[in-house]
Amino acid sequence: MEVKIAQNAGFCFGVKRAMKMAWDELENKGENDTYSLGPLIHNKQAVDKYKEKGLIEKEDLENIPSNSKLIIRSHGVGEKVYTESKSKDMEIVDTTCPFVKKIHDIVKDFSDRGYEIIIIGNSAHPEIIGINGWCNNNAIIINKVEEIDSITFNPTKAYCVVSQTTANLESFNNIVEKLKEKINNLTVKNTICFATKERQLSAIDLAKEVDCMVVIGGKHSSNTQKLVTICSKVVPTFSIETKEELKKEIFENFKVAGVTAGASTPDWIIDEVIEYLKEI
Ligand code: SF4
């Protein structure tokens, strides 16, 4: 079977960088215990591999002993985590994606200058919780344009709006337009990262060239399932988490298979699937 791989399949730049930094740290960790606050990414196979290598996962800082090493995940944390971990003499390995770090800097800067901060995104997402932690957790968080009517804005204040990196551009623009009707002094910072969009566009391009598509990634991963949906509109598409789910018989009528993967799928899982398909 001929196998073609989509450009931008799997980890984006920020996650790839973070996972490599964490792995390098575990390879050279010596005697010190190394912790992460929550799972490094939402991929069980990858998380298990890092745990086997010695990474210890904790949900909050209180449960991490002083003097240990703390890996900060790619979607970043609030300012308090840095100050508290320093006060516990922890060594920080900061794998925050540079695009997310840039949002922290903007929020800190504008907040220090007296601006009110508005974040467009999902308030429960760790990236948003982290960003909010750079303006004393005082940001107004808006997920949908309809929410704006129930918010009271202070006409004497200046506001700065940023977005979650994975926000949808159309939704961001709609919210900003509506905010402009309500706020006179509004600074807009479009902080959307286009890694997700690029992954989707590459998947569509590849789907047009092949007989079927295999999309690798979590069944509950929204970005993976979005890839499945858009590829299914072009060719028969199979959604799998690992190569074990593949059956040779389903590929009997296909000569060329395309492969793409969601944002949390490590390269080694993609490689295993490619090798399996090539052997058919
Ligand atoms: S900001 Fe973009 S590059 Fe960075 S981790 Fe998020 S999706 Fe990846």
PDB file of N, CA and C in Angstrom, residues 35-105:
ATOM      1  N   TYR A  35       8.467  16.535  38.535  1.00  0.00           N
ATOM      2  CA  TYR A  35       7.007  16.556  38.587  1.00  0.00           C
ATOM      3  C   TYR A  35       6.432  17.389  37.436  1.00  0.00           C
ATOM      4  N   SER A  36       5.164  17.086  37.103  1.00  0.00           N
ATOM      5  CA  SER A  36       4.424  18.010  36.231  1.00  0.00           C
ATOM      6  C   SER A  36       3.094  18.303  36.917  1.00  0.00           C
ATOM      7  N   LEU A  37       2.584  19.520  36.657  1.00  0.00           N
ATOM      8  CA  LEU A  37       1.273  19.874  37.207  1.00  0.00           C
ATOM      9  C   LEU A  37       0.227  19.421  36.200  1.00  0.00           C
ATOM     10  N   GLY A  38      -0.402  18.285  36.434  1.00  0.00           N
ATOM     11  CA  GLY A  38      -1.345  17.721  35.468  1.00  0.00           C
ATOM     12  C   GLY A  38      -0.604  16.990  34.358  1.00  0.00           C
ATOM     13  N   PRO A  39      -1.348  16.265  33.481  1.00  0.00           N
ATOM     14  CA  PRO A  39      -0.689  15.513  32.407  1.00  0.00           C
ATOM     15  C   PRO A  39      -0.036  16.440  31.388  1.00  0.00           C
ATOM     16  N   LEU A  40       1.133  16.022  30.860  1.00  0.00           N
ATOM     17  CA  LEU A  40       1.842  16.868  29.887  1.00  0.00           C
ATOM     18  C   LEU A  40       0.977  17.126  28.666  1.00  0.00           C
ATOM     19  N   ILE A  41       0.319  16.069  28.170  1.00  0.00           N
ATOM     20  CA  ILE A  41      -0.635  16.218  27.064  1.00  0.00           C
ATOM     21  C   ILE A  41      -1.774  15.218  27.260  1.00  0.00           C
ATOM     22  N   HIS A  42      -2.817  15.356  26.459  1.00  0.00           N
ATOM     23  CA  HIS A  42      -3.949  14.432  26.581  1.00  0.00           C
ATOM     24  C   HIS A  42      -3.767  13.262  25.621  1.00  0.00           C
ATOM     25  N   ASN A  43      -2.774  12.443  25.908  1.00  0.00           N
ATOM     26  CA  ASN A  43      -2.566  11.226  25.126  1.00  0.00           C
ATOM     27  C   ASN A  43      -2.025  10.178  26.087  1.00  0.00           C
ATOM     28  N   LYS A  44      -2.836   9.139  26.310  1.00  0.00           N
ATOM     29  CA  LYS A  44      -2.506   8.160  27.350  1.00  0.00           C
ATOM     30  C   LYS A  44      -1.166   7.472  27.092  1.00  0.00           C
ATOM     31  N   GLN A  45      -0.945   7.068  25.837  1.00  0.00           N
ATOM     32  CA  GLN A  45       0.295   6.348  25.513  1.00  0.00           C
ATOM     33  C   GLN A  45       1.517   7.217  25.808  1.00  0.00           C
ATOM     34  N   ALA A  46       1.420   8.496  25.423  1.00  0.00           N
ATOM     35  CA  ALA A  46       2.551   9.403  25.657  1.00  0.00           C
ATOM     36  C   ALA A  46       2.749   9.647  27.149  1.00  0.00           C
ATOM     37  N   VAL A  47       1.661   9.875  27.859  1.00  0.00           N
ATOM     38  CA  VAL A  47       1.752  10.143  29.300  1.00  0.00           C
ATOM     39  C   VAL A  47       2.375   8.939  30.013  1.00  0.00           C
ATOM     40  N   ASP A  48       1.939   7.719  29.627  1.00  0.00           N
ATOM     41  CA  ASP A  48       2.484   6.505  30.252  1.00  0.00           C
ATOM     42  C   ASP A  48       3.985   6.389  30.006  1.00  0.00           C
ATOM     43  N   LYS A  49       4.405   6.729  28.782  1.00  0.00           N
ATOM     44  CA  LYS A  49       5.829   6.623  28.440  1.00  0.00           C
ATOM     45  C   LYS A  49       6.673   7.570  29.335  1.00  0.00           C
ATOM     46  N   TYR A  50       6.153   8.780  29.564  1.00  0.00           N
ATOM     47  CA  TYR A  50       6.880   9.752  30.397  1.00  0.00           C
ATOM     48  C   TYR A  50       6.866   9.330  31.862  1.00  0.00           C
ATOM     49  N   LYS A  51       5.749   8.694  32.272  1.00  0.00           N
ATOM     50  CA  LYS A  51       5.677   8.205  33.663  1.00  0.00           C
ATOM     51  C   LYS A  51       6.711   7.099  33.876  1.00  0.00           C
ATOM     52  N   GLU A  52       6.801   6.190  32.890  1.00  0.00           N
ATOM     53  CA  GLU A  52       7.794   5.102  32.993  1.00  0.00           C
ATOM     54  C   GLU A  52       9.209   5.659  33.084  1.00  0.00           C
ATOM     55  N   LYS A  53       9.398   6.802  32.457  1.00  0.00           N
ATOM     56  CA  LYS A  53      10.727   7.427  32.457  1.00  0.00           C
ATOM     57  C   LYS A  53      10.996   8.152  33.785  1.00  0.00           C
ATOM     58  N   GLY A  54       9.932   8.267  34.605  1.00  0.00           N
ATOM     59  CA  GLY A  54      10.154   8.840  35.940  1.00  0.00           C
ATOM     60  C   GLY A  54       9.360  10.097  36.253  1.00  0.00           C
ATOM     61  N   LEU A  55       8.540  10.563  35.315  1.00  0.00           N
ATOM     62  CA  LEU A  55       7.777  11.791  35.583  1.00  0.00           C
ATOM     63  C   LEU A  55       6.637  11.489  36.566  1.00  0.00           C
ATOM     64  N   ILE A  56       6.513  12.356  37.569  1.00  0.00           N
ATOM     65  CA  ILE A  56       5.439  12.189  38.563  1.00  0.00           C
ATOM     66  C   ILE A  56       4.424  13.309  38.344  1.00  0.00           C
ATOM     67  N   GLU A  57       3.162  12.894  38.222  1.00  0.00           N
ATOM     68  CA  GLU A  57       2.123  13.883  37.906  1.00  0.00           C
ATOM     69  C   GLU A  57       1.345  14.249  39.166  1.00  0.00           C
ATOM     70  N   LYS A  58       1.216  15.567  39.425  1.00  0.00           N
ATOM     71  CA  LYS A  58       0.402  16.018  40.566  1.00  0.00           C
ATOM     72  C   LYS A  58      -0.518  17.126  40.081  1.00  0.00           C
ATOM     73  N   GLU A  59      -1.678  17.247  40.731  1.00  0.00           N
ATOM     74  CA  GLU A  59      -2.634  18.254  40.266  1.00  0.00           C
ATOM     75  C   GLU A  59      -2.363  19.642  40.855  1.00  0.00           C
ATOM     76  N   ASP A  60      -1.737  19.695  42.045  1.00  0.00           N
ATOM     77  CA  ASP A  60      -1.420  21.027  42.594  1.00  0.00           C
ATOM     78  C   ASP A  60      -0.063  21.062  43.292  1.00  0.00           C
ATOM     79  N   LEU A  61       0.392  22.306  43.422  1.00  0.00           N
ATOM     80  CA  LEU A  61       1.741  22.547  43.923  1.00  0.00           C
ATOM     81  C   LEU A  61       1.945  22.064  45.365  1.00  0.00           C
ATOM     82  N   GLU A  62       0.870  22.136  46.180  1.00  0.00           N
ATOM     83  CA  GLU A  62       1.007  21.742  47.595  1.00  0.00           C
ATOM     84  C   GLU A  62       1.486  20.296  47.733  1.00  0.00           C
ATOM     85  N   ASN A  63       1.142  19.478  46.754  1.00  0.00           N
ATOM     86  CA  ASN A  63       1.510  18.058  46.857  1.00  0.00           C
ATOM     87  C   ASN A  63       2.877  17.748  46.255  1.00  0.00           C
ATOM     88  N   ILE A  64       3.615  18.794  45.907  1.00  0.00           N
ATOM     89  CA  ILE A  64       4.949  18.572  45.347  1.00  0.00           C
ATOM     90  C   ILE A  64       5.990  19.027  46.385  1.00  0.00           C
ATOM     91  N   PRO A  65       6.918  18.140  46.757  1.00  0.00           N
ATOM     92  CA  PRO A  65       7.878  18.516  47.802  1.00  0.00           C
ATOM     93  C   PRO A  65       8.819  19.649  47.380  1.00  0.00           C
ATOM     94  N   SER A  66       9.315  20.377  48.366  1.00  0.00           N
ATOM     95  CA  SER A  66      10.305  21.432  48.112  1.00  0.00           C
ATOM     96  C   SER A  66      11.539  20.820  47.471  1.00  0.00           C
ATOM     97  N   ASN A  67      12.281  21.675  46.772  1.00  0.00           N
ATOM     98  CA  ASN A  67      13.568  21.298  46.158  1.00  0.00           C
ATOM     99  C   ASN A  67      13.448  20.328  44.979  1.00  0.00           C
ATOM    100  N   SER A  68      12.222  20.011  44.563  1.00  0.00           N
ATOM    101  CA  SER A  68      12.141  19.098  43.411  1.00  0.00           C
ATOM    102  C   SER A  68      12.091  19.903  42.111  1.00  0.00           C
ATOM    103  N   LYS A  69      12.057  19.157  41.018  1.00  0.00           N
ATOM    104  CA  LYS A  69      12.056  19.801  39.710  1.00  0.00           C
ATOM    105  C   LYS A  69      10.628  19.829  39.188  1.00  0.00           C
ATOM    106  N   LEU A  70      10.204  20.974  38.643  1.00  0.00           N
ATOM    107  CA  LEU A  70       8.825  21.098  38.161  1.00  0.00           C
ATOM    108  C   LEU A  70       8.805  21.447  36.679  1.00  0.00           C
ATOM    109  N   ILE A  71       8.158  20.579  35.900  1.00  0.00           N
ATOM    110  CA  ILE A  71       8.005  20.871  34.473  1.00  0.00           C
ATOM    111  C   ILE A  71       6.679  21.594  34.266  1.00  0.00           C
ATOM    112  N   ILE A  72       6.765  22.792  33.704  1.00  0.00           N
ATOM    113  CA  ILE A  72       5.545  23.545  33.390  1.00  0.00           C
ATOM    114  C   ILE A  72       5.123  23.188  31.966  1.00  0.00           C
ATOM    115  N   ARG A  73       3.847  22.834  31.784  1.00  0.00           N
ATOM    116  CA  ARG A  73       3.370  22.310  30.495  1.00  0.00           C
ATOM    117  C   ARG A  73       3.290  23.397  29.419  1.00  0.00           C
ATOM    118  N   SER A  74       3.102  22.947  28.168  1.00  0.00           N
ATOM    119  CA  SER A  74       3.126  23.898  27.038  1.00  0.00           C
ATOM    120  C   SER A  74       2.025  24.954  27.137  1.00  0.00           C
ATOM    121  N   HIS A  75       0.892  24.640  27.762  1.00  0.00           N
ATOM    122  CA  HIS A  75      -0.145  25.678  27.805  1.00  0.00           C
ATOM    123  C   HIS A  75       0.002  26.650  28.977  1.00  0.00           C
ATOM    124  N   GLY A  76       1.108  26.523  29.714  1.00  0.00           N
ATOM    125  CA  GLY A  76       1.481  27.583  30.657  1.00  0.00           C
ATOM    126  C   GLY A  76       0.687  27.608  31.950  1.00  0.00           C
ATOM    127  N   VAL A  77       1.167  28.424  32.877  1.00  0.00           N
ATOM    128  CA  VAL A  77       0.515  28.578  34.188  1.00  0.00           C
ATOM    129  C   VAL A  77       0.529  30.054  34.575  1.00  0.00           C
ATOM    130  N   GLY A  78      -0.207  30.378  35.624  1.00  0.00           N
ATOM    131  CA  GLY A  78      -0.257  31.758  36.104  1.00  0.00           C
ATOM    132  C   GLY A  78       1.013  32.142  36.874  1.00  0.00           C
ATOM    133  N   GLU A  79       1.131  33.439  37.141  1.00  0.00           N
ATOM    134  CA  GLU A  79       2.322  33.985  37.804  1.00  0.00           C
ATOM    135  C   GLU A  79       2.550  33.347  39.182  1.00  0.00           C
ATOM    136  N   LYS A  80       1.441  33.044  39.881  1.00  0.00           N
ATOM    137  CA  LYS A  80       1.537  32.520  41.249  1.00  0.00           C
ATOM    138  C   LYS A  80       2.317  31.189  41.305  1.00  0.00           C
ATOM    139  N   VAL A  81       2.176  30.379  40.268  1.00  0.00           N
ATOM    140  CA  VAL A  81       2.883  29.084  40.270  1.00  0.00           C
ATOM    141  C   VAL A  81       4.392  29.327  40.272  1.00  0.00           C
ATOM    142  N   TYR A  82       4.834  30.357  39.528  1.00  0.00           N
ATOM    143  CA  TYR A  82       6.273  30.667  39.494  1.00  0.00           C
ATOM    144  C   TYR A  82       6.737  31.151  40.874  1.00  0.00           C
ATOM    145  N   THR A  83       5.962  32.069  41.479  1.00  0.00           N
ATOM    146  CA  THR A  83       6.404  32.620  42.771  1.00  0.00           C
ATOM    147  C   THR A  83       6.379  31.551  43.863  1.00  0.00           C
ATOM    148  N   GLU A  84       5.320  30.744  43.857  1.00  0.00           N
ATOM    149  CA  GLU A  84       5.222  29.708  44.911  1.00  0.00           C
ATOM    150  C   GLU A  84       6.288  28.634  44.741  1.00  0.00           C
ATOM    151  N   SER A  85       6.558  28.251  43.496  1.00  0.00           N
ATOM    152  CA  SER A  85       7.560  27.193  43.314  1.00  0.00           C
ATOM    153  C   SER A  85       8.956  27.717  43.649  1.00  0.00           C
ATOM    154  N   LYS A  86       9.178  29.026  43.380  1.00  0.00           N
ATOM    155  CA  LYS A  86      10.479  29.593  43.757  1.00  0.00           C
ATOM    156  C   LYS A  86      10.620  29.617  45.270  1.00  0.00           C
ATOM    157  N   SER A  87       9.512  29.954  45.963  1.00  0.00           N
ATOM    158  CA  SER A  87       9.591  30.007  47.429  1.00  0.00           C
ATOM    159  C   SER A  87       9.807  28.612  48.018  1.00  0.00           C
ATOM    160  N   LYS A  88       9.505  27.570  47.239  1.00  0.00           N
ATOM    161  CA  LYS A  88       9.771  26.194  47.709  1.00  0.00           C
ATOM    162  C   LYS A  88      11.096  25.667  47.149  1.00  0.00           C
ATOM    163  N   ASP A  89      11.896  26.584  46.609  1.00  0.00           N
ATOM    164  CA  ASP A  89      13.210  26.224  46.056  1.00  0.00           C
ATOM    165  C   ASP A  89      13.130  25.146  44.978  1.00  0.00           C
ATOM    166  N   MET A  90      12.109  25.222  44.183  1.00  0.00           N
ATOM    167  CA  MET A  90      11.986  24.235  43.102  1.00  0.00           C
ATOM    168  C   MET A  90      12.739  24.716  41.875  1.00  0.00           C
ATOM    169  N   GLU A  91      13.211  23.748  41.121  1.00  0.00           N
ATOM    170  CA  GLU A  91      13.846  24.097  39.850  1.00  0.00           C
ATOM    171  C   GLU A  91      12.762  24.001  38.762  1.00  0.00           C
ATOM    172  N   ILE A  92      12.562  25.100  38.040  1.00  0.00           N
ATOM    173  CA  ILE A  92      11.494  25.110  37.040  1.00  0.00           C
ATOM    174  C   ILE A  92      12.045  24.789  35.653  1.00  0.00           C
ATOM    175  N   VAL A  93      11.384  23.863  34.978  1.00  0.00           N
ATOM    176  CA  VAL A  93      11.689  23.606  33.569  1.00  0.00           C
ATOM    177  C   VAL A  93      10.467  24.116  32.808  1.00  0.00           C
ATOM    178  N   ASP A  94      10.613  25.280  32.195  1.00  0.00           N
ATOM    179  CA  ASP A  94       9.455  25.970  31.639  1.00  0.00           C
ATOM    180  C   ASP A  94       9.272  25.628  30.161  1.00  0.00           C
ATOM    181  N   THR A  95       8.299  24.758  29.865  1.00  0.00           N
ATOM    182  CA  THR A  95       8.069  24.380  28.464  1.00  0.00           C
ATOM    183  C   THR A  95       6.865  25.135  27.876  1.00  0.00           C
ATOM    184  N   THR A  96       6.450  26.216  28.544  1.00  0.00           N
ATOM    185  CA  THR A  96       5.331  27.011  28.008  1.00  0.00           C
ATOM    186  C   THR A  96       5.598  27.382  26.555  1.00  0.00           C
ATOM    187  N   CYS A  97       4.616  27.163  25.690  1.00  0.00           N
ATOM    188  CA  CYS A  97       4.791  27.522  24.276  1.00  0.00           C
ATOM    189  C   CYS A  97       5.082  29.023  24.169  1.00  0.00           C
ATOM    190  N   PRO A  98       6.062  29.420  23.364  1.00  0.00           N
ATOM    191  CA  PRO A  98       6.373  30.852  23.238  1.00  0.00           C
ATOM    192  C   PRO A  98       5.169  31.708  22.815  1.00  0.00           C
ATOM    193  N   PHE A  99       4.239  31.123  22.069  1.00  0.00           N
ATOM    194  CA  PHE A  99       3.040  31.891  21.666  1.00  0.00           C
ATOM    195  C   PHE A  99       2.141  32.162  22.870  1.00  0.00           C
ATOM    196  N   VAL A 100       2.109  31.218  23.806  1.00  0.00           N
ATOM    197  CA  VAL A 100       1.303  31.403  25.022  1.00  0.00           C
ATOM    198  C   VAL A 100       2.020  32.385  25.958  1.00  0.00           C
ATOM    199  N   LYS A 101       3.341  32.243  26.022  1.00  0.00           N
ATOM    200  CA  LYS A 101       4.141  33.146  26.877  1.00  0.00           C
ATOM    201  C   LYS A 101       3.925  34.600  26.443  1.00  0.00           C
ATOM    202  N   LYS A 102       3.823  34.778  25.128  1.00  0.00           N
ATOM    203  CA  LYS A 102       3.610  36.138  24.612  1.00  0.00           C
ATOM    204  C   LYS A 102       2.285  36.712  25.148  1.00  0.00           C
ATOM    205  N   ILE A 103       1.273  35.860  25.256  1.00  0.00           N
ATOM    206  CA  ILE A 103      -0.020  36.333  25.800  1.00  0.00           C
ATOM    207  C   ILE A 103       0.140  36.711  27.276  1.00  0.00           C
ATOM    208  N   HIS A 104       0.899  35.893  28.013  1.00  0.00           N
ATOM    209  CA  HIS A 104       1.150  36.221  29.441  1.00  0.00           C
ATOM    210  C   HIS A 104       1.774  37.618  29.534  1.00  0.00           C
ATOM    211  N   ASP A 105       2.757  37.876  28.671  1.00  0.00           N
ATOM    212  CA  ASP A 105       3.464  39.168  28.727  1.00  0.00           C
ATOM    213  C   ASP A 105       2.515  40.323  28.414  1.00  0.00           C
TER     214      ASP A 105
END
